[in-house]
GROMACS .gro file of C-alpha atoms in nm:
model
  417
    1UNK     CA    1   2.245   1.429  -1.698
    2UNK     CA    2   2.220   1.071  -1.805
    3UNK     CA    3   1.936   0.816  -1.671
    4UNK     CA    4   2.185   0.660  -1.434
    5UNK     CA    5   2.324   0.988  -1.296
    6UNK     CA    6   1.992   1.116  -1.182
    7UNK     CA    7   1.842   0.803  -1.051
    8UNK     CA    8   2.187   0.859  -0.820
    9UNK     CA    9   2.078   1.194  -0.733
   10UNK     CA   10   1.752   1.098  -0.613
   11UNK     CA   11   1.609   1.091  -0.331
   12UNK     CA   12   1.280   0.883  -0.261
   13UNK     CA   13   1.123   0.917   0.029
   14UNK     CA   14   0.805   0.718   0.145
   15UNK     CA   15   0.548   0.866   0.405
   16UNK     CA   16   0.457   0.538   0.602
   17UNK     CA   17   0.300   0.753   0.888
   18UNK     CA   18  -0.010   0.678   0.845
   19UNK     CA   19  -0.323   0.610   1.085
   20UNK     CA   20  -0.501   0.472   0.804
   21UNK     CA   21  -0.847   0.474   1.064
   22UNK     CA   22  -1.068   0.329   0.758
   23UNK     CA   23  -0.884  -0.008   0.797
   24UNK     CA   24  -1.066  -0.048   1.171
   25UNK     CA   25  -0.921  -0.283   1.406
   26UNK     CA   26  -0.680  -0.430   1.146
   27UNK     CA   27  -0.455  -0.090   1.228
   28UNK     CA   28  -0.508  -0.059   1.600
   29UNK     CA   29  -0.132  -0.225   1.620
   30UNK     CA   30   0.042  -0.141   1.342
   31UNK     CA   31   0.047   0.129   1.086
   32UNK     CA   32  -0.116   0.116   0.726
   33UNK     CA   33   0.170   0.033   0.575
   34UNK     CA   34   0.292  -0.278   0.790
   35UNK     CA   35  -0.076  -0.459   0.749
   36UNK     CA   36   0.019  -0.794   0.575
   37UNK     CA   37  -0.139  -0.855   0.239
   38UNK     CA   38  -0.077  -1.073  -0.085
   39UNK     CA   39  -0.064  -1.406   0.150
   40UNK     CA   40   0.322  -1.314   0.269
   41UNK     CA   41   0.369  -0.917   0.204
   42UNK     CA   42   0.295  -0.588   0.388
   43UNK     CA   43   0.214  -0.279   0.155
   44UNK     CA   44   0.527  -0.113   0.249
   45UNK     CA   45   0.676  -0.394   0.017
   46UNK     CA   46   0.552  -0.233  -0.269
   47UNK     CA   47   0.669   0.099  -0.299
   48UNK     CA   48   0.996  -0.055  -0.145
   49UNK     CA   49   1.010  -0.318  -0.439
   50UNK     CA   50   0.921  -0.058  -0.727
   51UNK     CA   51   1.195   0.180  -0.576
   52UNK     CA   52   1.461  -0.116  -0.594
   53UNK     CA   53   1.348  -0.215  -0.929
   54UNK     CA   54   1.376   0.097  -1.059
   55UNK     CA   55   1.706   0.196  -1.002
   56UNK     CA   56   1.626   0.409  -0.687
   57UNK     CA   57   1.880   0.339  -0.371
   58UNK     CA   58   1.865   0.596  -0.141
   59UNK     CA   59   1.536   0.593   0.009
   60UNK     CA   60   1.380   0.705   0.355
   61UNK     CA   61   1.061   0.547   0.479
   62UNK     CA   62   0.924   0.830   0.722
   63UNK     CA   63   0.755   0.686   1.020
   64UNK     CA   64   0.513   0.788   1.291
   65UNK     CA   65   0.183   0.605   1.381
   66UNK     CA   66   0.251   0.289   1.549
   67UNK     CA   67   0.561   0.195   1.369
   68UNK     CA   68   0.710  -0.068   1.558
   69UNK     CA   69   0.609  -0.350   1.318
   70UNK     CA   70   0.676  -0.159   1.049
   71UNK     CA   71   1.038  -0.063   1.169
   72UNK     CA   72   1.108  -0.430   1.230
   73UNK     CA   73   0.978  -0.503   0.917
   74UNK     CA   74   1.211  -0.276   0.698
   75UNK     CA   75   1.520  -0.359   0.948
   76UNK     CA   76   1.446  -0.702   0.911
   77UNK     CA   77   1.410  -0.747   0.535
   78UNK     CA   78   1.515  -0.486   0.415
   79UNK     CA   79   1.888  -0.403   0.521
   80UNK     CA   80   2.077  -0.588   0.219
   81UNK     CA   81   2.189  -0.301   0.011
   82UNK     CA   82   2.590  -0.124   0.036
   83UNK     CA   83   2.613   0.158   0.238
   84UNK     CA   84   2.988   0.187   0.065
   85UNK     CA   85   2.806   0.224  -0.313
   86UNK     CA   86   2.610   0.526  -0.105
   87UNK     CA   87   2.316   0.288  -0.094
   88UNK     CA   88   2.061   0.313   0.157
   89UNK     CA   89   1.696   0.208   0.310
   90UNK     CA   90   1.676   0.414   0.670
   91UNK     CA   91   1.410   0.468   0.879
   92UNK     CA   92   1.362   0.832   0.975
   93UNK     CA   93   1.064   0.839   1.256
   94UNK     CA   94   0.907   1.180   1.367
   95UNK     CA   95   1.136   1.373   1.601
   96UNK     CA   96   1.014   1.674   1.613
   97UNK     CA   97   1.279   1.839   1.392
   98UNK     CA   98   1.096   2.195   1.330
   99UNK     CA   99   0.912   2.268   1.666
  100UNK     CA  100   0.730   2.072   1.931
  101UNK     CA  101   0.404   1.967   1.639
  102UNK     CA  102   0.441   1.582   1.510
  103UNK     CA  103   0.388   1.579   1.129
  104UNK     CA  104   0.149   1.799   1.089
  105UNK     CA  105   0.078   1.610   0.709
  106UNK     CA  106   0.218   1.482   0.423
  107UNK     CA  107   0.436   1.819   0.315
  108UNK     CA  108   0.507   1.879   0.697
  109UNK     CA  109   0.669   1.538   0.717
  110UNK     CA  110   0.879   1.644   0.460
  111UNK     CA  111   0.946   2.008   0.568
  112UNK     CA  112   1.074   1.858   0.939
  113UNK     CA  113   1.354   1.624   0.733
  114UNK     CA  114   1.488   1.899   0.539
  115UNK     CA  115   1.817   1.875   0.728
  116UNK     CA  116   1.875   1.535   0.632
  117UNK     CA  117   1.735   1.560   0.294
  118UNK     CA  118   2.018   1.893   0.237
  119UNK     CA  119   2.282   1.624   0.379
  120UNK     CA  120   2.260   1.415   0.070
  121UNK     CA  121   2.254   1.691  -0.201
  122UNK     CA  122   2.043   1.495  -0.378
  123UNK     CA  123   1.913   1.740  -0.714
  124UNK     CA  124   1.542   1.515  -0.727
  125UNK     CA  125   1.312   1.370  -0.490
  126UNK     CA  126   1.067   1.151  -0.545
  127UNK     CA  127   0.755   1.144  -0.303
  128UNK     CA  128   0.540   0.809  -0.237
  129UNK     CA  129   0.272   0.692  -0.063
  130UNK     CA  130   0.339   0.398   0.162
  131UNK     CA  131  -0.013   0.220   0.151
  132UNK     CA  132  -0.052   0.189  -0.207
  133UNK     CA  133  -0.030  -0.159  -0.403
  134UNK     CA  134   0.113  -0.112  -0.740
  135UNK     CA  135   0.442  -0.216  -0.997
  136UNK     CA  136   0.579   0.068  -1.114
  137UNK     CA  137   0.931   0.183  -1.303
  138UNK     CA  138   1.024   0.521  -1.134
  139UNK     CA  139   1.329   0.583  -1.362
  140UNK     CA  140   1.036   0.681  -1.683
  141UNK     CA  141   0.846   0.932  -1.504
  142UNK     CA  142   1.227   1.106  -1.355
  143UNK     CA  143   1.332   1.080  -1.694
  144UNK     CA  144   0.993   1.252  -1.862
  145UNK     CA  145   1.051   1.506  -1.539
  146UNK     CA  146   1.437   1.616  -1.618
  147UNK     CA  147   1.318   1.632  -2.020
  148UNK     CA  148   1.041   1.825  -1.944
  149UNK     CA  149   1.273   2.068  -1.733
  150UNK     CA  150   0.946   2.018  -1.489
  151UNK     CA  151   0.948   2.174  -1.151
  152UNK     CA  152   0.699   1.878  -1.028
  153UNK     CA  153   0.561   1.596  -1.201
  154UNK     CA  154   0.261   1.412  -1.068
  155UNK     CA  155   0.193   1.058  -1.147
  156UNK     CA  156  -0.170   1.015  -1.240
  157UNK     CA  157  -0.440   0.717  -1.383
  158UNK     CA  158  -0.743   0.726  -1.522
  159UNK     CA  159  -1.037   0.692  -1.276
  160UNK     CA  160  -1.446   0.637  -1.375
  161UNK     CA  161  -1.573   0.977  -1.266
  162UNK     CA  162  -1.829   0.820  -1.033
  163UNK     CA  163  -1.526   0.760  -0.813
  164UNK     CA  164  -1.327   1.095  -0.905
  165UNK     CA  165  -1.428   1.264  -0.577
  166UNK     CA  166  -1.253   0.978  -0.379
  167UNK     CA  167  -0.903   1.132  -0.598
  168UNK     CA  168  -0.707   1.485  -0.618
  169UNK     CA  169  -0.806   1.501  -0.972
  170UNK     CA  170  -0.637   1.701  -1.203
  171UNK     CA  171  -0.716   1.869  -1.569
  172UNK     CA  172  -0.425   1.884  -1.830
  173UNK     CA  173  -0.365   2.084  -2.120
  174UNK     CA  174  -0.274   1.862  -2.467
  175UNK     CA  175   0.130   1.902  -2.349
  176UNK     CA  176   0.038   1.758  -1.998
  177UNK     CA  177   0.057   2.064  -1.818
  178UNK     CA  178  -0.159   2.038  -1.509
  179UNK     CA  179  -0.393   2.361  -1.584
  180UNK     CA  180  -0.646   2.278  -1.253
  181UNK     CA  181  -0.611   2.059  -0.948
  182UNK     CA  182  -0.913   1.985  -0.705
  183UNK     CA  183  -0.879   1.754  -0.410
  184UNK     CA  184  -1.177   1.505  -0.396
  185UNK     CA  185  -1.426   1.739  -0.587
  186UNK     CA  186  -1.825   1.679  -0.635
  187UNK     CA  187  -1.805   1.776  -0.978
  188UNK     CA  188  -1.487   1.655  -1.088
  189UNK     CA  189  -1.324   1.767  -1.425
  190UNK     CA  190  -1.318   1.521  -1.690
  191UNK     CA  191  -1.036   1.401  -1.966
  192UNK     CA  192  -1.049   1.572  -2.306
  193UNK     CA  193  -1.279   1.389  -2.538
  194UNK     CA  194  -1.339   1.108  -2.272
  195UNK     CA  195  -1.661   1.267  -2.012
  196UNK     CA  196  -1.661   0.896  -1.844
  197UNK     CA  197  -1.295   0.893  -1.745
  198UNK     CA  198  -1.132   1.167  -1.481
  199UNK     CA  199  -0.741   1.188  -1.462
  200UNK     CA  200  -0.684   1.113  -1.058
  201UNK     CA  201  -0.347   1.184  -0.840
  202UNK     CA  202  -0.175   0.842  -0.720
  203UNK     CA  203   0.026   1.066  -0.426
  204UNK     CA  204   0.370   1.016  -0.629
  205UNK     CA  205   0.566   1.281  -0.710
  206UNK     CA  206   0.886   1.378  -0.826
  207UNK     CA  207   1.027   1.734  -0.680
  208UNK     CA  208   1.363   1.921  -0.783
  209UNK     CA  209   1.509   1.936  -0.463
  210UNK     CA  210   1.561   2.369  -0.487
  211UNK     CA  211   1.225   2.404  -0.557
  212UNK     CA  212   1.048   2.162  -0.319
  213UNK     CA  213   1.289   2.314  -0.051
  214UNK     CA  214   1.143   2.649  -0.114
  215UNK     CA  215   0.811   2.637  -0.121
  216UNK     CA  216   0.802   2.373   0.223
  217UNK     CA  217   0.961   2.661   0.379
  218UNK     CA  218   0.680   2.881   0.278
  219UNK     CA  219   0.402   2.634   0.348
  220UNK     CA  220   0.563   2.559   0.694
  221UNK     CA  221   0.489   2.949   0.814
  222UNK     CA  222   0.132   2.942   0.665
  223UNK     CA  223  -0.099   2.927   0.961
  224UNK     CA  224  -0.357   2.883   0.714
  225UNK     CA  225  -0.233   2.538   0.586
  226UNK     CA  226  -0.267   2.183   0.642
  227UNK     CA  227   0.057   2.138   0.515
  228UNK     CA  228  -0.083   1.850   0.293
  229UNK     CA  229   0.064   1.805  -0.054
  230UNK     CA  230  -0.280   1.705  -0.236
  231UNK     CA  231  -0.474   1.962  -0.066
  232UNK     CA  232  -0.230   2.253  -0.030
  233UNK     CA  233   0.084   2.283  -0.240
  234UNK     CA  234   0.015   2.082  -0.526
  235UNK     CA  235  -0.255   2.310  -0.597
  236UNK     CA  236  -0.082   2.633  -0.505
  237UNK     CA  237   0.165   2.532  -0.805
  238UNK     CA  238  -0.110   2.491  -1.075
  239UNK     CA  239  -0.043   2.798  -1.277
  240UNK     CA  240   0.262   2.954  -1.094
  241UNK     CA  241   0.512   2.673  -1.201
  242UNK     CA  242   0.597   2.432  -1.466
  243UNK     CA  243   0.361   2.152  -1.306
  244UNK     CA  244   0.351   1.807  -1.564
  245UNK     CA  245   0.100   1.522  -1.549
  246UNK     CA  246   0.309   1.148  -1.548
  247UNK     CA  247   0.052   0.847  -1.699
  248UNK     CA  248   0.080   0.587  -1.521
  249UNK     CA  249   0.058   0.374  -1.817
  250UNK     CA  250   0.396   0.451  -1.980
  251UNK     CA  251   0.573   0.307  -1.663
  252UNK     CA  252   0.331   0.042  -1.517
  253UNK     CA  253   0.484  -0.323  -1.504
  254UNK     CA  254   0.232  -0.449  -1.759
  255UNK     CA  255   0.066  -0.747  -1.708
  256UNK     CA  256   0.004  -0.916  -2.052
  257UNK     CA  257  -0.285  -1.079  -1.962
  258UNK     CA  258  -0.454  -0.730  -1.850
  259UNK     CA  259  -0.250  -0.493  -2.171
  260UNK     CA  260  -0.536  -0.230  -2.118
  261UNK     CA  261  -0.605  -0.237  -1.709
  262UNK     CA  262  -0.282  -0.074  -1.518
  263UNK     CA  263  -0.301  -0.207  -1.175
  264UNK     CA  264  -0.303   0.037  -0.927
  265UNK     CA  265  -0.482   0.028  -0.629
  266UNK     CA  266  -0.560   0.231  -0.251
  267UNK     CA  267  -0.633  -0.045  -0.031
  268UNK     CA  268  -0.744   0.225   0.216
  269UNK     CA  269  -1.061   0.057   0.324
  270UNK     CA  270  -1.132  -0.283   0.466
  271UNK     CA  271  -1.379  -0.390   0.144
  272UNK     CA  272  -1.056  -0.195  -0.090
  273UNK     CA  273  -0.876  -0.421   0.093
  274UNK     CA  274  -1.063  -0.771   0.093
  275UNK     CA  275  -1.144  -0.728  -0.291
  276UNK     CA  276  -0.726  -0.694  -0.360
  277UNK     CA  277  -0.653  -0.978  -0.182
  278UNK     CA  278  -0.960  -1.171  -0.347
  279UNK     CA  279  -0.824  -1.062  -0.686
  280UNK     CA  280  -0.542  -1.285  -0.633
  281UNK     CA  281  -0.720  -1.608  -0.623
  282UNK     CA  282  -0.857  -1.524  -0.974
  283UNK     CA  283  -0.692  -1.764  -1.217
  284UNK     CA  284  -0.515  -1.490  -1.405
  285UNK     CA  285  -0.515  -1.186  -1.146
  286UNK     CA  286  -0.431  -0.831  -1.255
  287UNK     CA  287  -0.175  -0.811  -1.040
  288UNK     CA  288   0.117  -1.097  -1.144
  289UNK     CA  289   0.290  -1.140  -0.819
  290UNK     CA  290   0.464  -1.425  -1.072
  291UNK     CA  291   0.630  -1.182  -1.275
  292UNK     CA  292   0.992  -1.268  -1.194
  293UNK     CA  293   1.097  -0.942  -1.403
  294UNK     CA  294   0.990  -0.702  -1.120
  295UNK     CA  295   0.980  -0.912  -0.786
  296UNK     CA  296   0.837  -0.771  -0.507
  297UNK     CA  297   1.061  -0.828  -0.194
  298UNK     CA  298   0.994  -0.915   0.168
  299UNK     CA  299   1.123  -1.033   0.465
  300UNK     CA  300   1.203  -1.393   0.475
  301UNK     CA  301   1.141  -1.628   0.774
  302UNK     CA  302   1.249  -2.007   0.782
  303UNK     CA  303   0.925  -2.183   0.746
  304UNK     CA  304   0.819  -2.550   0.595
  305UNK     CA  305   0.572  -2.616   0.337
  306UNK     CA  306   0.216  -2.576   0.337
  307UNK     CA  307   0.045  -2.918   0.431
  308UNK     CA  308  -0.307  -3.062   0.351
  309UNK     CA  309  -0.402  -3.345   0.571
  310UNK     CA  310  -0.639  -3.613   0.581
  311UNK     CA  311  -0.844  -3.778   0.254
  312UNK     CA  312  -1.181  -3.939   0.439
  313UNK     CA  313  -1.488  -3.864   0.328
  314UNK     CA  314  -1.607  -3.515   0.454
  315UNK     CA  315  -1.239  -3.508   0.630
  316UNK     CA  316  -1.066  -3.394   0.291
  317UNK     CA  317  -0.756  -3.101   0.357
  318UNK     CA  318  -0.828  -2.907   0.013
  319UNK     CA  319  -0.790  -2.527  -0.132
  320UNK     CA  320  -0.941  -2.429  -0.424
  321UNK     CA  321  -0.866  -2.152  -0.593
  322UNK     CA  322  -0.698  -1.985  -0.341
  323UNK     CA  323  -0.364  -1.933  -0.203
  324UNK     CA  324  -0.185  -2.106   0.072
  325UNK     CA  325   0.143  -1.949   0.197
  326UNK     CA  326   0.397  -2.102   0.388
  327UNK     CA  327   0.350  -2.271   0.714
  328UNK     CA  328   0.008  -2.352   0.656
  329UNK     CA  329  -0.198  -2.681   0.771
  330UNK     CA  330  -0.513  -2.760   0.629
  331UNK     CA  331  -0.629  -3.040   0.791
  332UNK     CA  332  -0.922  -3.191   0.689
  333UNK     CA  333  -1.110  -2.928   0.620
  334UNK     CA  334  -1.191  -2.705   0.305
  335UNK     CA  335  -1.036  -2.377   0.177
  336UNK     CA  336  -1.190  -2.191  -0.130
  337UNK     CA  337  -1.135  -1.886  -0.298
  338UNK     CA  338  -0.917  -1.738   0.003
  339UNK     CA  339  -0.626  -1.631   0.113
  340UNK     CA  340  -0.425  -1.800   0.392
  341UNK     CA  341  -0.143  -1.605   0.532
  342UNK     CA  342   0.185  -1.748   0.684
  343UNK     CA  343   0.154  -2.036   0.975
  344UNK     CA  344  -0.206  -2.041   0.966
  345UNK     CA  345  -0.423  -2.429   1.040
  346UNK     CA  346  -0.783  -2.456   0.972
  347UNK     CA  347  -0.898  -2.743   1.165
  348UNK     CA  348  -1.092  -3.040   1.041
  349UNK     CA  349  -1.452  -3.041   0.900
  350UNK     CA  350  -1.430  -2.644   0.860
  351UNK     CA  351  -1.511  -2.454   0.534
  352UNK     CA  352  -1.375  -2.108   0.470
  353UNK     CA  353  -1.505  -1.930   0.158
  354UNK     CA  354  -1.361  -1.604   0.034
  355UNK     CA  355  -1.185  -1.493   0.355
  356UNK     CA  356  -0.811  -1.335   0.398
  357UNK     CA  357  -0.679  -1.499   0.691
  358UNK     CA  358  -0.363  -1.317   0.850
  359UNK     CA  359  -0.027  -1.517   0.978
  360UNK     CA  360  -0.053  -1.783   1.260
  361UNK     CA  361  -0.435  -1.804   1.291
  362UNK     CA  362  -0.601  -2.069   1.413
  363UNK     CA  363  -0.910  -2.197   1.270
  364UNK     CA  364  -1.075  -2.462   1.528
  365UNK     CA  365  -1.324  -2.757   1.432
  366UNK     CA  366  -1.667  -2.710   1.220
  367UNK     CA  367  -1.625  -2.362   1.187
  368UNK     CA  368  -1.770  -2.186   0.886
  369UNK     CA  369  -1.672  -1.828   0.754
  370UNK     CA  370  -1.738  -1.644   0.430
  371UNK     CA  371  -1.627  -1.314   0.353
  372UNK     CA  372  -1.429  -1.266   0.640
  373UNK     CA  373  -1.091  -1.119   0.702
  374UNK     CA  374  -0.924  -1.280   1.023
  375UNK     CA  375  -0.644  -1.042   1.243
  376UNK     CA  376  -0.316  -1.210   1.279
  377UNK     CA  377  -0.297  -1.416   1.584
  378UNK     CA  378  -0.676  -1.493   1.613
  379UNK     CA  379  -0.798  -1.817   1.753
  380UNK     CA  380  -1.124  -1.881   1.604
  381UNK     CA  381  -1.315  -2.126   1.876
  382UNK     CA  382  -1.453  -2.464   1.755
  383UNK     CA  383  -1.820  -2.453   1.584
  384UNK     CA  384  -1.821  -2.065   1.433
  385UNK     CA  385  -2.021  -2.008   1.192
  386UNK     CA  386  -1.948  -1.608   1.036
  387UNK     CA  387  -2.092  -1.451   0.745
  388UNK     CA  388  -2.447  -1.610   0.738
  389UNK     CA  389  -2.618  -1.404   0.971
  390UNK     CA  390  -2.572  -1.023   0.938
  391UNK     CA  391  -2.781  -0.930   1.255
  392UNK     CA  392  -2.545  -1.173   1.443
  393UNK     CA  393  -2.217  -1.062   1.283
  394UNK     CA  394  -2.252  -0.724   1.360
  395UNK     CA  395  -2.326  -0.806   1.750
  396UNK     CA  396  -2.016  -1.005   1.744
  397UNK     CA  397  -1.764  -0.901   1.531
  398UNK     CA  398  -1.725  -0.525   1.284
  399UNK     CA  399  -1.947  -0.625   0.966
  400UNK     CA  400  -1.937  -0.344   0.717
  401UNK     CA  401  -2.186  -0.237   0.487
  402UNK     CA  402  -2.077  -0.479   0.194
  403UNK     CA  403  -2.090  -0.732   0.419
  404UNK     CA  404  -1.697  -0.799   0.522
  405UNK     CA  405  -1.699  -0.907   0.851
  406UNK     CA  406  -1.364  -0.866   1.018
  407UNK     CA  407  -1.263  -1.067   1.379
  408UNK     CA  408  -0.973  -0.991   1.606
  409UNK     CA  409  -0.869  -1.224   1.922
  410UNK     CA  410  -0.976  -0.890   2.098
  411UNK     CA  411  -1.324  -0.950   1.983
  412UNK     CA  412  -1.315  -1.347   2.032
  413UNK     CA  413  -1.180  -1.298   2.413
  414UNK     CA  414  -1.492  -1.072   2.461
  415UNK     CA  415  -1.737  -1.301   2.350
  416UNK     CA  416  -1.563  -1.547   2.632
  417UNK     CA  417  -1.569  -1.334   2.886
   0.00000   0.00000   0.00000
């Protein structure tokens, strides 16, 4: 089977059901996938993109927690390709396919689409993560997986292996067999030759359809399982079945100004998640969101252009290394190193350093913030100073323990009260 042929007969499917409960407030509305990032994108944008780019165009985005943003966001934006080519994006939400149990985990949200999955007759399916920011050409790890006559490949990267037990890390043989899998170990196993460096699962993998099918029907009647792929069936296979380790590196979008640094990244928790959005107001980032060669898509909204206002004095609209999406008004006051999300206005003699502020904010009068990531929607009242007194912070607003503070309106209306 040609390149072309198989990317037809695949399937990808991305699990976007996700509490993601380390994220705090910024997912009490909306699943982990829909939470904006990258000044106009949500995560789910990503894997979406990389899928598109790759050749993939049958994809399922399985839904559960919270998932009317995301739904909107995918019906929205995302609805443009031919459903006469056999060309798809659909939504498939949990519906309790199997039994009366919600997904149960990653494998179990597989396991209860099985019908639909055996409606395509699809021979490969490839398995993402929906919460992961990364550029990535699918097509080279399915073609290393149908040369390798694999029964699962597993897409991995290089971690430090002070951070290993965060990963599923695996140990390979010198053909890039997977020979042990451990999910978040202690005392992780490091890469041959390299003790610094541990070889960590990204959560993508590419199934044959016969053999995934099997084994999900196996796991399902295991009362013993959490029906997880990581923590159950991935290592189950170690040993049993012809199991192959994917680098990352040989199908990365490269960014030439980072040749040795694949970018790849969980933005799982709220500092994860502030340091990737501060990475783009570096003046090269590792992430080129310029590269026109792999665009990531979105949905598109008719806005105007971003506007700075005023040139008096102290009453100067600037940004500074930062970026300013669509929308925006900065009027009169200063923006550095930051991120300012669609339709946001920071009012006049204001100063907001290193903060990710979410669409159609409103930053009022001599306020002050730095490090701080701002909920969409939130109205920040005149003369707020955050991010200068920890004590304070933490009374008012959720201040971590690097020192992101992050503000809903939920918390501002309580402070009125």
């Amino acid at each position: 089977m040609d390149l072309n042929a198989a990317r037809m007969s695949t399937l990808s499917l991305i699990l976007a059901g996700g509490r993601g409960s380390r994220l705090k407030h910024l997912t009490n509305h909306r699943s982990k996938p829909a939470v904006p990032i990258a000044g106009k994108y949500k995560i789910i944008d990503f894997p979406l993109s990389n899928c598109i780019n790759s050749g993939m165009r049958k994809i399922a985005v399985l839904t559960q927690y919270r998932s009317h943003t995301l739904n909107q966001h995918v019906q929205r934006g995302w609805n443009f390709l031919r459903s006469d080519f056999n060309e798809f994006i659909e939504l498939w939400p949990a519906q309790q396919q199997t039994g009366e149990d919600w997904y149960r985990g990653t494998a179990d949200a597989v396991y209860q689409n099985f019908k639909m999955i055996d409606e395509l007759n699809s021979e490969y399916i490839l398995i993402l993560a929906g919460d992961h920011v990364y550029r990535q050409d699918y097509s080279v790890m399915l073609q290393e997986h149908i040369e390798n006559k694999a029964d699962v490949t597993v897409a991995c990267i290089e971690v430090p292996v002070k951070e290993a037990d965060q990963f599923g890390i695996m140990h390979v043989d010198e053909n890039d067999n997977i020979i042990a899998f451990e999910e978040k170990p202690s005392n992780p196993p490091t890469m041959p030759g390299n003790p610094n460096v541990s070889l960590a699962s990204m959560g993508i993998y590419i199934f044959s359809t016969k053999f995934l099918r099997e084994n999900l029907m196996n796991d399902a009647q295991d009362c013993d399982s959490s029906h997880d792929f990581g923590k159950d069936l991935i290592p189950l296979f170690v040993g049993r079945s012809k199991i192959k380790a994917h680098h990352f590196a040989n199908s990365c979008i490269p960014n030439d100004s980072y040749p040795e640094k694949p970018y790849w990244r969980d933005v799982g928790t709220l500092t994860a998640y502030w340091e990737s959005n501060m990475d783009l107001t570096k003046l090269v980032p590792e992430l080129d969101l310029y590269d026109e060669s792999w665009p990531i898509r979105t949905t598109h909204y008719q806005r105007p252009a971003a506007k700075f206002n005023y040139n008096y004095e102290e009453r100067i609209g600037t940004a500074l290394n930062s970026v300013v999406s669509a929308g925006c008004i900065v009027s009169g006051s200063t923006v550095e190193q930051s991120i300012l999300f669609n339709n946001v206005r920071v009012n006049s003699y204001s100063h907001v350093k290193k903060c990710v502020v979410l669409p159609r904010c409103d930053i009022g009068r001599h306020c002050q913030l730095t490090n701080v990531v701002v909920d969409s929607d939130t109205k920040i009242p005149p003369n707020t100073i955050i991010g200068e007194d920890p004590i304070e912070d933490a009374k008012r607003f959720y201040r971590n323990e690097d020192g992101i503070v992050l503000v809903t309106q939920e918390m501002i209306d309580l402070l009125q009260d």
